[in-house]
mmCIF file of C-alpha atoms in Angstrom:
data_model
loop_
_atom_site.group_PDB
_atom_site.id
_atom_site.type_symbol
_atom_site.label_atom_id
_atom_site.label_comp_id
_atom_site.label_asym_id
_atom_site.label_seq_id
_atom_site.Cartn_x
_atom_site.Cartn_y
_atom_site.Cartn_z
ATOM 1 C CA MET A 1 0.045 -0.227 0.353
ATOM 2 C CA THR A 2 1.311 3.319 -0.743
ATOM 3 C CA ARG A 3 1.860 6.772 0.887
ATOM 4 C CA GLU A 4 -0.479 8.074 -0.742
ATOM 5 C CA ARG A 5 -3.356 6.579 0.547
ATOM 6 C CA ALA A 6 -3.703 9.192 3.422
ATOM 7 C CA TYR A 7 -4.451 11.935 0.901
ATOM 8 C CA PHE A 8 -7.174 10.037 -0.259
ATOM 9 C CA GLU A 9 -8.548 9.034 3.305
ATOM 10 C CA ALA A 10 -7.909 13.019 4.297
ATOM 11 C CA SER A 11 -9.689 13.787 0.823
ATOM 12 C CA ALA A 12 -12.607 11.673 1.632
ATOM 13 C CA LEU A 13 -13.251 12.446 5.250
ATOM 14 C CA ARG A 14 -13.250 16.166 4.519
ATOM 15 C CA LYS A 15 -15.838 15.619 1.371
ATOM 16 C CA HIS A 16 -18.058 12.764 3.570
ATOM 17 C CA GLY A 17 -17.454 15.323 6.643
ATOM 18 C CA GLY A 18 -18.801 18.322 5.010
ATOM 19 C CA LEU A 19 -21.570 15.932 3.953
ATOM 20 C CA CYS A 20 -22.576 14.322 7.330
ATOM 21 C CA SER A 21 -20.314 16.361 10.024
ATOM 22 C CA ASP A 22 -22.511 14.177 13.157
ATOM 23 C CA HIS A 23 -20.740 10.642 11.641
ATOM 24 C CA VAL A 24 -17.863 11.574 10.299
ATOM 25 C CA PRO A 25 -14.469 13.631 12.903
ATOM 26 C CA GLU A 26 -13.131 16.804 11.399
ATOM 27 C CA VAL A 27 -10.554 16.627 9.536
ATOM 28 C CA TYR A 28 -8.176 20.024 11.103
ATOM 29 C CA HIS A 29 -5.170 19.260 9.228
ATOM 30 C CA PHE A 30 -3.231 17.375 6.142
ATOM 31 C CA ASP A 31 0.541 17.909 5.466
ATOM 32 C CA ARG A 32 0.577 15.381 1.982
ATOM 33 C CA ALA A 33 4.154 15.571 2.049
ATOM 34 C CA MET A 34 4.874 14.047 5.523
ATOM 35 C CA SER A 35 1.153 11.603 5.014
ATOM 36 C CA LEU A 36 0.187 13.241 8.693
ATOM 37 C CA ILE A 37 -3.671 13.733 8.815
ATOM 38 C CA GLY A 38 -4.599 16.011 11.927
ATOM 39 C CA MET A 39 -8.274 15.214 13.115
ATOM 40 C CA ARG A 40 -10.563 15.063 16.360
ATOM 41 C CA TYR A 41 -9.720 12.875 18.595
ATOM 42 C CA ILE A 42 -13.064 10.282 19.102
ATOM 43 C CA GLU A 43 -12.729 10.446 22.916
ATOM 44 C CA PRO A 44 -13.105 7.373 25.268
ATOM 45 C CA PRO A 45 -16.164 5.565 25.972
ATOM 46 C CA HIS A 46 -15.895 5.047 21.979
ATOM 47 C CA ILE A 47 -14.938 2.077 20.740
ATOM 48 C CA ILE A 48 -14.750 0.130 17.338
ATOM 49 C CA LEU A 49 -18.166 -1.271 16.863
ATOM 50 C CA ARG A 50 -16.482 -4.662 16.044
ATOM 51 C CA LYS A 51 -15.215 -4.908 19.108
ATOM 52 C CA GLY A 52 -18.889 -3.620 20.928
ATOM 53 C CA LEU A 53 -20.402 -6.482 18.664
ATOM 54 C CA VAL A 54 -18.086 -9.493 19.821
ATOM 55 C CA ALA A 55 -18.876 -7.802 23.528
ATOM 56 C CA GLY A 56 -22.606 -8.421 23.240
ATOM 57 C CA VAL A 57 -23.175 -4.325 23.195
ATOM 58 C CA GLU A 58 -26.275 -3.015 21.909
ATOM 59 C CA TYR A 59 -26.523 0.105 20.458
ATOM 60 C CA PRO A 60 -30.063 1.543 19.601
ATOM 61 C CA LEU A 61 -28.749 4.488 17.300
ATOM 62 C CA LEU A 62 -26.565 2.195 14.983
ATOM 63 C CA ALA A 63 -28.930 2.001 12.434
ATOM 64 C CA GLU A 64 -30.601 5.058 11.932
ATOM 65 C CA HIS A 65 -27.152 6.543 12.427
ATOM 66 C CA MET A 66 -25.697 4.248 9.563
ATOM 67 C CA ALA A 67 -28.532 4.693 7.428
ATOM 68 C CA ASP A 68 -27.890 8.727 7.488
ATOM 69 C CA TYR A 69 -24.253 8.709 7.044
ATOM 70 C CA MET A 70 -25.247 5.973 3.808
ATOM 71 C CA ALA A 71 -27.867 8.301 2.319
ATOM 72 C CA LYS A 72 -26.094 11.384 2.462
ATOM 73 C CA THR A 73 -22.320 10.484 1.355
ATOM 74 C CA LEU A 74 -24.027 8.463 -1.501
ATOM 75 C CA PHE A 75 -26.451 10.583 -2.374
ATOM 76 C CA PHE A 76 -24.600 13.809 -2.528
ATOM 77 C CA THR A 77 -22.094 12.312 -4.702
ATOM 78 C CA SER A 78 -23.996 10.534 -7.341
ATOM 79 C CA LEU A 79 -25.646 11.720 -10.717
ATOM 80 C CA LEU A 80 -28.579 12.189 -8.303
ATOM 81 C CA TYR A 81 -27.553 15.544 -7.071
ATOM 82 C CA ASN A 82 -24.404 16.281 -9.047
ATOM 83 C CA SER A 83 -23.574 17.462 -13.061
ATOM 84 C CA THR A 84 -22.049 15.262 -15.106
ATOM 85 C CA THR A 85 -18.915 18.028 -15.101
ATOM 86 C CA ASP A 86 -18.778 17.902 -11.247
ATOM 87 C CA HIS A 87 -19.249 14.127 -11.347
ATOM 88 C CA LYS A 88 -16.473 13.142 -13.586
ATOM 89 C CA LYS A 89 -14.025 15.618 -12.116
ATOM 90 C CA GLY A 90 -14.857 13.849 -8.645
ATOM 91 C CA VAL A 91 -14.137 10.661 -10.448
ATOM 92 C CA ALA A 92 -10.765 12.103 -11.990
ATOM 93 C CA GLN A 93 -9.754 13.065 -8.210
ATOM 94 C CA TYR A 94 -10.179 9.044 -7.114
ATOM 95 C CA CYS A 95 -9.067 6.879 -10.075
ATOM 96 C CA GLU A 96 -5.351 7.711 -8.721
ATOM 97 C CA ASN A 97 -6.231 5.565 -5.503
ATOM 98 C CA VAL A 98 -5.702 2.887 -8.104
ATOM 99 C CA GLU A 99 -3.307 0.981 -5.787
ATOM 100 C CA MET A 100 -5.903 0.230 -2.939
ATOM 101 C CA GLY A 101 -8.798 -0.634 -5.460
ATOM 102 C CA ARG A 102 -6.042 -3.259 -6.840
ATOM 103 C CA LEU A 103 -5.917 -4.335 -3.376
ATOM 104 C CA THR A 104 -9.256 -4.961 -3.058
ATOM 105 C CA GLU A 105 -9.849 -6.419 -6.422
ATOM 106 C CA GLN A 106 -7.411 -9.179 -5.176
ATOM 107 C CA VAL A 107 -8.573 -9.980 -1.366
ATOM 108 C CA VAL A 108 -12.205 -9.670 -1.998
ATOM 109 C CA PHE A 109 -12.811 -10.688 -5.610
ATOM 110 C CA SER A 110 -10.010 -13.148 -6.938
ATOM 111 C CA ASP A 111 -7.643 -14.601 -4.165
ATOM 112 C CA PRO A 112 -10.843 -16.578 -2.603
ATOM 113 C CA TYR A 113 -11.523 -18.223 -5.858
ATOM 114 C CA MET A 114 -8.078 -19.388 -6.313
ATOM 115 C CA ALA A 115 -5.571 -21.572 -4.697
ATOM 116 C CA ALA A 116 -3.900 -18.111 -3.804
ATOM 117 C CA LYS A 117 -0.498 -18.069 -1.831
ATOM 118 C CA TYR A 118 -1.996 -15.960 1.333
ATOM 119 C CA ASN A 119 -5.335 -17.691 2.216
ATOM 120 C CA ARG A 120 -6.275 -19.357 5.170
ATOM 121 C CA CYS A 121 -9.312 -20.891 6.780
ATOM 122 C CA THR A 122 -10.092 -22.474 9.735
ATOM 123 C CA SER A 123 -8.012 -25.606 8.770
ATOM 124 C CA PRO A 124 -8.618 -28.634 8.976
ATOM 125 C CA PHE A 125 -12.252 -27.840 9.188
ATOM 126 C CA LEU A 126 -13.006 -25.829 6.644
ATOM 127 C CA ASP A 127 -10.583 -27.002 3.962
ATOM 128 C CA LYS A 128 -13.216 -28.734 1.913
ATOM 129 C CA ASP A 129 -15.432 -25.839 2.699
ATOM 130 C CA ALA A 130 -12.755 -23.552 0.663
ATOM 131 C CA GLU A 131 -12.008 -25.738 -1.961
ATOM 132 C CA ALA A 132 -15.630 -26.019 -2.802
ATOM 133 C CA VAL A 133 -15.105 -22.176 -2.989
ATOM 134 C CA ARG A 134 -12.624 -22.779 -5.466
ATOM 135 C CA GLY A 135 -14.605 -25.012 -7.540
ATOM 136 C CA ASP A 136 -18.092 -23.403 -7.585
ATOM 137 C CA ASP A 137 -18.434 -22.313 -11.472
ATOM 138 C CA GLU A 138 -21.778 -20.068 -10.625
ATOM 139 C CA LEU A 139 -20.178 -18.726 -7.613
ATOM 140 C CA LYS A 140 -17.013 -17.838 -10.155
ATOM 141 C CA LEU A 141 -19.795 -15.917 -12.874
ATOM 142 C CA GLU A 142 -21.303 -13.980 -10.011
ATOM 143 C CA ILE A 143 -18.225 -12.991 -8.810
ATOM 144 C CA ALA A 144 -16.840 -11.820 -11.825
ATOM 145 C CA GLU A 145 -19.672 -9.151 -12.204
ATOM 146 C CA LEU A 146 -19.511 -8.057 -9.449
ATOM 147 C CA LYS A 147 -15.102 -7.650 -9.919
ATOM 148 C CA SER A 148 -16.364 -5.192 -13.050
ATOM 149 C CA MET A 149 -18.939 -3.480 -11.601
ATOM 150 C CA PHE A 150 -16.605 -2.531 -8.369
ATOM 151 C CA ILE A 151 -13.939 -1.394 -11.032
ATOM 152 C CA GLU A 152 -16.427 0.446 -13.745
ATOM 153 C CA ARG A 153 -19.453 1.900 -11.748
ATOM 154 C CA ALA A 154 -18.482 5.055 -10.768
ATOM 155 C CA GLN A 155 -21.108 5.498 -9.268
ATOM 156 C CA ALA A 156 -20.708 7.831 -5.993
ATOM 157 C CA LEU A 157 -17.830 8.668 -3.649
ATOM 158 C CA VAL A 158 -17.735 5.262 -1.288
ATOM 159 C CA HIS A 159 -15.812 4.778 1.613
ATOM 160 C CA GLY A 160 -14.319 2.009 -0.035
ATOM 161 C CA ASP A 161 -14.079 -0.275 3.705
ATOM 162 C CA LEU A 162 -17.148 -0.156 5.246
ATOM 163 C CA HIS A 163 -16.899 -2.831 7.979
ATOM 164 C CA THR A 164 -18.077 -2.964 11.353
ATOM 165 C CA GLY A 165 -13.920 -2.113 12.252
ATOM 166 C CA SER A 166 -13.807 1.067 10.341
ATOM 167 C CA ILE A 167 -16.948 2.623 12.962
ATOM 168 C CA MET A 168 -16.333 3.707 16.300
ATOM 169 C CA VAL A 169 -19.391 3.865 18.677
ATOM 170 C CA THR A 170 -21.086 4.777 21.917
ATOM 171 C CA THR A 171 -24.872 3.976 22.834
ATOM 172 C CA ASP A 172 -25.606 7.368 21.355
ATOM 173 C CA SER A 173 -22.824 8.068 18.918
ATOM 174 C CA THR A 174 -21.598 6.445 15.794
ATOM 175 C CA GLN A 175 -18.580 7.999 13.932
ATOM 176 C CA VAL A 176 -17.108 6.688 10.489
ATOM 177 C CA ILE A 177 -13.054 6.171 10.294
ATOM 178 C CA ASP A 178 -10.134 4.650 7.655
ATOM 179 C CA PRO A 179 -11.698 5.682 4.375
ATOM 180 C CA GLU A 180 -8.249 5.188 2.826
ATOM 181 C CA PHE A 181 -9.948 3.143 -0.248
ATOM 182 C CA ALA A 182 -11.993 5.908 -0.554
ATOM 183 C CA PHE A 183 -12.949 6.217 -4.433
ATOM 184 C CA TYR A 184 -15.910 6.492 -7.263
ATOM 185 C CA GLY A 185 -17.702 3.020 -7.762
ATOM 186 C CA PRO A 186 -21.359 0.944 -6.856
ATOM 187 C CA MET A 187 -22.700 2.411 -3.854
ATOM 188 C CA GLY A 188 -23.554 -1.303 -2.989
ATOM 189 C CA TYR A 189 -20.560 -1.623 -2.091
ATOM 190 C CA ASP A 190 -20.502 0.275 0.760
ATOM 191 C CA ILE A 191 -24.164 -0.876 2.057
ATOM 192 C CA GLY A 192 -22.765 -4.144 1.442
ATOM 193 C CA ALA A 193 -19.962 -3.863 3.414
ATOM 194 C CA PHE A 194 -21.517 -2.785 6.559
ATOM 195 C CA LEU A 195 -24.632 -5.247 6.300
ATOM 196 C CA GLY A 196 -22.683 -7.931 5.744
ATOM 197 C CA ASN A 197 -20.097 -7.227 8.664
ATOM 198 C CA LEU A 198 -23.086 -7.567 10.566
ATOM 199 C CA ILE A 199 -24.523 -10.646 9.223
ATOM 200 C CA LEU A 200 -20.703 -11.869 9.991
ATOM 201 C CA ALA A 201 -21.425 -10.658 13.447
ATOM 202 C CA TYR A 202 -24.839 -12.642 13.991
ATOM 203 C CA PHE A 203 -22.916 -15.583 13.030
ATOM 204 C CA SER A 204 -20.488 -15.264 15.305
ATOM 205 C CA GLN A 205 -22.501 -15.330 18.086
ATOM 206 C CA ASP A 206 -23.385 -19.020 18.845
ATOM 207 C CA GLY A 207 -19.626 -19.344 19.050
ATOM 208 C CA HIS A 208 -19.726 -16.169 22.036
ATOM 209 C CA ALA A 209 -22.661 -17.867 24.054
ATOM 210 C CA ASP A 210 -22.364 -19.375 27.380
ATOM 211 C CA GLN A 211 -24.381 -20.350 30.207
ATOM 212 C CA ALA A 212 -24.827 -16.908 31.551
ATOM 213 C CA ASN A 213 -25.530 -15.280 28.239
ATOM 214 C CA ASP A 214 -27.025 -17.223 25.385
ATOM 215 C CA ARG A 215 -26.538 -14.489 22.645
ATOM 216 C CA LYS A 216 -30.163 -15.417 21.752
ATOM 217 C CA ALA A 217 -31.668 -11.727 22.479
ATOM 218 C CA TYR A 218 -28.623 -10.005 21.226
ATOM 219 C CA LYS A 219 -28.828 -12.239 17.695
ATOM 220 C CA LEU A 220 -32.257 -10.609 17.368
ATOM 221 C CA TRP A 221 -30.959 -7.383 17.960
ATOM 222 C CA ILE A 222 -28.156 -7.775 15.226
ATOM 223 C CA LEU A 223 -30.939 -8.827 12.958
ATOM 224 C CA LYS A 224 -33.030 -5.654 13.619
ATOM 225 C CA THR A 225 -30.338 -3.511 12.784
ATOM 226 C CA ILE A 226 -29.491 -5.358 9.719
ATOM 227 C CA GLU A 227 -33.552 -4.759 8.811
ATOM 228 C CA ASP A 228 -33.731 -1.404 10.095
ATOM 229 C CA SER A 229 -30.346 -0.134 8.589
ATOM 230 C CA TRP A 230 -31.400 -1.000 4.997
ATOM 231 C CA ASN A 231 -35.028 0.651 5.372
ATOM 232 C CA LEU A 232 -34.298 3.660 6.663
ATOM 233 C CA PHE A 233 -31.522 3.988 4.271
ATOM 234 C CA HIS A 234 -33.974 3.582 1.475
ATOM 235 C CA LYS A 235 -36.746 6.210 2.936
ATOM 236 C CA LYS A 236 -33.601 8.639 3.488
ATOM 237 C CA PHE A 237 -31.766 8.518 -0.049
ATOM 238 C CA VAL A 238 -35.492 8.195 -1.203
ATOM 239 C CA ASP A 239 -36.544 11.260 0.656
ATOM 240 C CA LEU A 240 -33.436 13.539 -0.771
ATOM 241 C CA TRP A 241 -34.482 12.223 -4.304
ATOM 242 C CA ASN A 242 -37.189 13.656 -3.861
ATOM 243 C CA LYS A 243 -35.907 16.701 -2.335
ATOM 244 C CA HIS A 244 -33.639 17.698 -5.432
ATOM 245 C CA LYS A 245 -35.600 15.879 -8.078
ATOM 246 C CA ASP A 246 -35.461 19.148 -9.652
ATOM 247 C CA GLY A 247 -31.533 20.216 -8.871
ATOM 248 C CA ASN A 248 -28.592 19.769 -10.777
ATOM 249 C CA GLY A 249 -28.531 16.015 -11.292
ATOM 250 C CA GLU A 250 -28.626 15.076 -14.281
ATOM 251 C CA ALA A 251 -28.984 11.386 -13.796
ATOM 252 C CA TYR A 252 -32.898 12.016 -14.182
ATOM 253 C CA LEU A 253 -33.907 15.030 -15.872
ATOM 254 C CA PRO A 254 -36.963 16.707 -14.834
ATOM 255 C CA PRO A 255 -38.331 17.501 -18.521
ATOM 256 C CA ILE A 256 -38.162 14.189 -18.899
ATOM 257 C CA TYR A 257 -39.226 11.957 -15.661
ATOM 258 C CA ASN A 258 -41.616 15.042 -15.811
ATOM 259 C CA ASN A 259 -44.525 13.522 -13.755
ATOM 260 C CA SER A 260 -44.913 11.738 -10.166
ATOM 261 C CA GLU A 261 -45.615 8.003 -11.304
ATOM 262 C CA LEU A 262 -42.851 8.255 -13.893
ATOM 263 C CA LEU A 263 -40.232 9.066 -11.704
ATOM 264 C CA SER A 264 -41.593 6.936 -8.760
ATOM 265 C CA LEU A 265 -41.226 3.807 -11.235
ATOM 266 C CA ALA A 266 -37.803 5.506 -12.314
ATOM 267 C CA GLN A 267 -37.161 5.417 -8.014
ATOM 268 C CA LYS A 268 -38.139 1.643 -7.586
ATOM 269 C CA LYS A 269 -36.152 0.391 -10.145
ATOM 270 C CA TYR A 270 -33.390 1.926 -9.503
ATOM 271 C CA MET A 271 -33.723 0.915 -5.273
ATOM 272 C CA THR A 272 -34.405 -2.609 -6.187
ATOM 273 C CA SER A 273 -30.945 -2.779 -8.314
ATOM 274 C CA LEU A 274 -29.218 -1.484 -5.353
ATOM 275 C CA PHE A 275 -30.516 -3.329 -3.214
ATOM 276 C CA HIS A 276 -29.399 -6.465 -4.848
ATOM 277 C CA ASP A 277 -25.751 -4.870 -5.770
ATOM 278 C CA SER A 278 -25.680 -4.801 -1.777
ATOM 279 C CA LEU A 279 -26.656 -8.104 -1.333
ATOM 280 C CA GLY A 280 -24.018 -9.081 -3.785
ATOM 281 C CA PHE A 281 -20.954 -6.937 -2.780
ATOM 282 C CA GLY A 282 -22.121 -7.950 1.112
ATOM 283 C CA SER A 283 -21.997 -11.353 0.304
ATOM 284 C CA ALA A 284 -18.392 -11.189 -1.316
ATOM 285 C CA LYS A 285 -17.431 -9.081 1.677
ATOM 286 C CA MET A 286 -18.497 -12.390 3.891
ATOM 287 C CA ILE A 287 -16.650 -14.667 1.755
ATOM 288 C CA ARG A 288 -13.287 -13.529 1.829
ATOM 289 C CA ARG A 289 -13.355 -13.001 5.605
ATOM 290 C CA ILE A 290 -13.742 -17.027 6.180
ATOM 291 C CA VAL A 291 -11.586 -18.382 3.146
ATOM 292 C CA GLY A 292 -9.520 -15.244 2.272
ATOM 293 C CA ILE A 293 -6.391 -13.925 3.426
ATOM 294 C CA ALA A 294 -7.584 -11.130 6.435
ATOM 295 C CA HIS A 295 -10.796 -12.720 9.018
ATOM 296 C CA VAL A 296 -12.551 -10.581 11.271
ATOM 297 C CA GLU A 297 -12.530 -10.846 15.399
ATOM 298 C CA ASP A 298 -15.646 -12.219 15.311
ATOM 299 C CA PHE A 299 -14.687 -15.375 14.681
ATOM 300 C CA GLU A 300 -11.152 -15.217 15.232
ATOM 301 C CA SER A 301 -11.826 -14.282 19.103
ATOM 302 C CA ILE A 302 -13.726 -17.754 19.194
ATOM 303 C CA GLU A 303 -10.877 -20.059 21.003
ATOM 304 C CA ASP A 304 -12.523 -23.463 20.115
ATOM 305 C CA ALA A 305 -11.141 -24.066 16.370
ATOM 306 C CA SER A 306 -14.416 -26.164 15.454
ATOM 307 C CA LYS A 307 -17.096 -24.135 17.235
ATOM 308 C CA ARG A 308 -15.300 -21.645 15.637
ATOM 309 C CA ALA A 309 -15.348 -23.255 11.908
ATOM 310 C CA SER A 310 -19.112 -24.299 12.258
ATOM 311 C CA CYS A 311 -19.653 -20.713 13.097
ATOM 312 C CA GLU A 312 -18.104 -19.703 9.757
ATOM 313 C CA ARG A 313 -19.032 -22.080 7.854
ATOM 314 C CA ARG A 314 -22.656 -20.985 8.439
ATOM 315 C CA ALA A 315 -22.180 -17.932 7.348
ATOM 316 C CA LEU A 316 -20.450 -19.352 4.355
ATOM 317 C CA ASP A 317 -23.139 -21.271 3.463
ATOM 318 C CA CYS A 318 -25.221 -18.274 4.001
ATOM 319 C CA ALA A 319 -22.899 -15.622 1.615
ATOM 320 C CA LYS A 320 -22.975 -18.197 -1.347
ATOM 321 C CA SER A 321 -26.859 -18.804 -1.477
ATOM 322 C CA ILE A 322 -27.690 -15.114 -1.154
ATOM 323 C CA LEU A 323 -24.801 -14.294 -3.593
ATOM 324 C CA LYS A 324 -25.960 -16.051 -6.117
ATOM 325 C CA GLY A 325 -29.674 -15.544 -5.631
ATOM 326 C CA ARG A 326 -29.550 -12.603 -4.684
ATOM 327 C CA ARG A 327 -32.044 -11.059 -7.742
ATOM 328 C CA GLN A 328 -34.573 -13.366 -6.187
ATOM 329 C CA PHE A 329 -34.920 -10.954 -2.725
ATOM 330 C CA GLU A 330 -37.837 -8.691 -2.982
ATOM 331 C CA SER A 331 -36.910 -7.139 0.386
ATOM 332 C CA ILE A 332 -34.450 -7.088 3.181
ATOM 333 C CA GLU A 333 -37.501 -8.947 5.627
ATOM 334 C CA LYS A 334 -36.996 -11.959 2.987
ATOM 335 C CA VAL A 335 -33.135 -11.637 3.310
ATOM 336 C CA ILE A 336 -32.899 -11.677 7.334
ATOM 337 C CA ALA A 337 -35.478 -14.719 7.085
ATOM 338 C CA HIS A 338 -33.085 -16.529 5.228
ATOM 339 C CA VAL A 339 -30.165 -15.712 7.274
ATOM 340 C CA GLN A 340 -31.969 -16.981 9.738
ATOM 341 C CA SER A 341 -32.639 -20.243 8.168
ATOM 342 C CA PHE A 342 -29.119 -20.723 8.678
ATOM 343 C CA THR A 343 -28.972 -21.067 12.419
ATOM 344 C CA ARG A 344 -28.115 -23.713 14.242
ATOM 345 C CA ASP A 345 -30.879 -25.676 15.626
#
């Protein structure tokens, strides 16, 4: 990874912070020559969200806050709000973050599907599962489509690594950090990363359950957070679209989409496509965290390897099925029911 990633991190923090200051810490100073960022200290008791999920802490405002962050940062950096000229200027700026993008291409869309040097899994328990991923032709065709979209579709300025390790929280505060992978890409990559990591957290809970806490209530809270995150995002995003439909955005010009019925149909088609994109990217992120190079603390902190592998296998099987069948899901509630079907009896 190059030192230049600090420039893109600082730039994205400033851009996203200007759009959603409640959930992005302010950058006070950036020195490009020194790759030095001076930014607001996120004070205790903030912790990394992933650690809170491992510990079983509920965050009642998480869905509301993340929906707000995703809706504002994605809408206001898209062609729904901006002119083509302004949009392309943004795309050109972040195109130079190519090395970080290539790293993502490798570890998310390539390595898990071949015998890559740094792949690992909970061996020997998941050896056959990892082999099955590498031999799944249908899965490979779907991941190729997502990889092309990731590289080619400059839809909005995405965070690029919006997992639960890039979010700091308390029960009433949510702060998004570390956008060093930022680039203009598909909106569903950010949404999917967040939702997919919550699903990983869900499947890890059986490995953290004990006699004092079976984690069943907490698992239901995670599922409700996933459901609320998408539904609130959907509402906030469409509300922004309706509010700014007569603005400078050039994706849907008012003289063409000149009646409410037509605009409503366009929005429904757009949001359905975005939903399916999010499910695909979220599933890809889940798969790579189980059979790729970089794993997650949610599973890694489960000391019993057999128990860990059991949790990971259910997550992996769920991710593969969602990725292949993502276009069949009509609502987040249907996805939640599908996730629950992989839960141990």
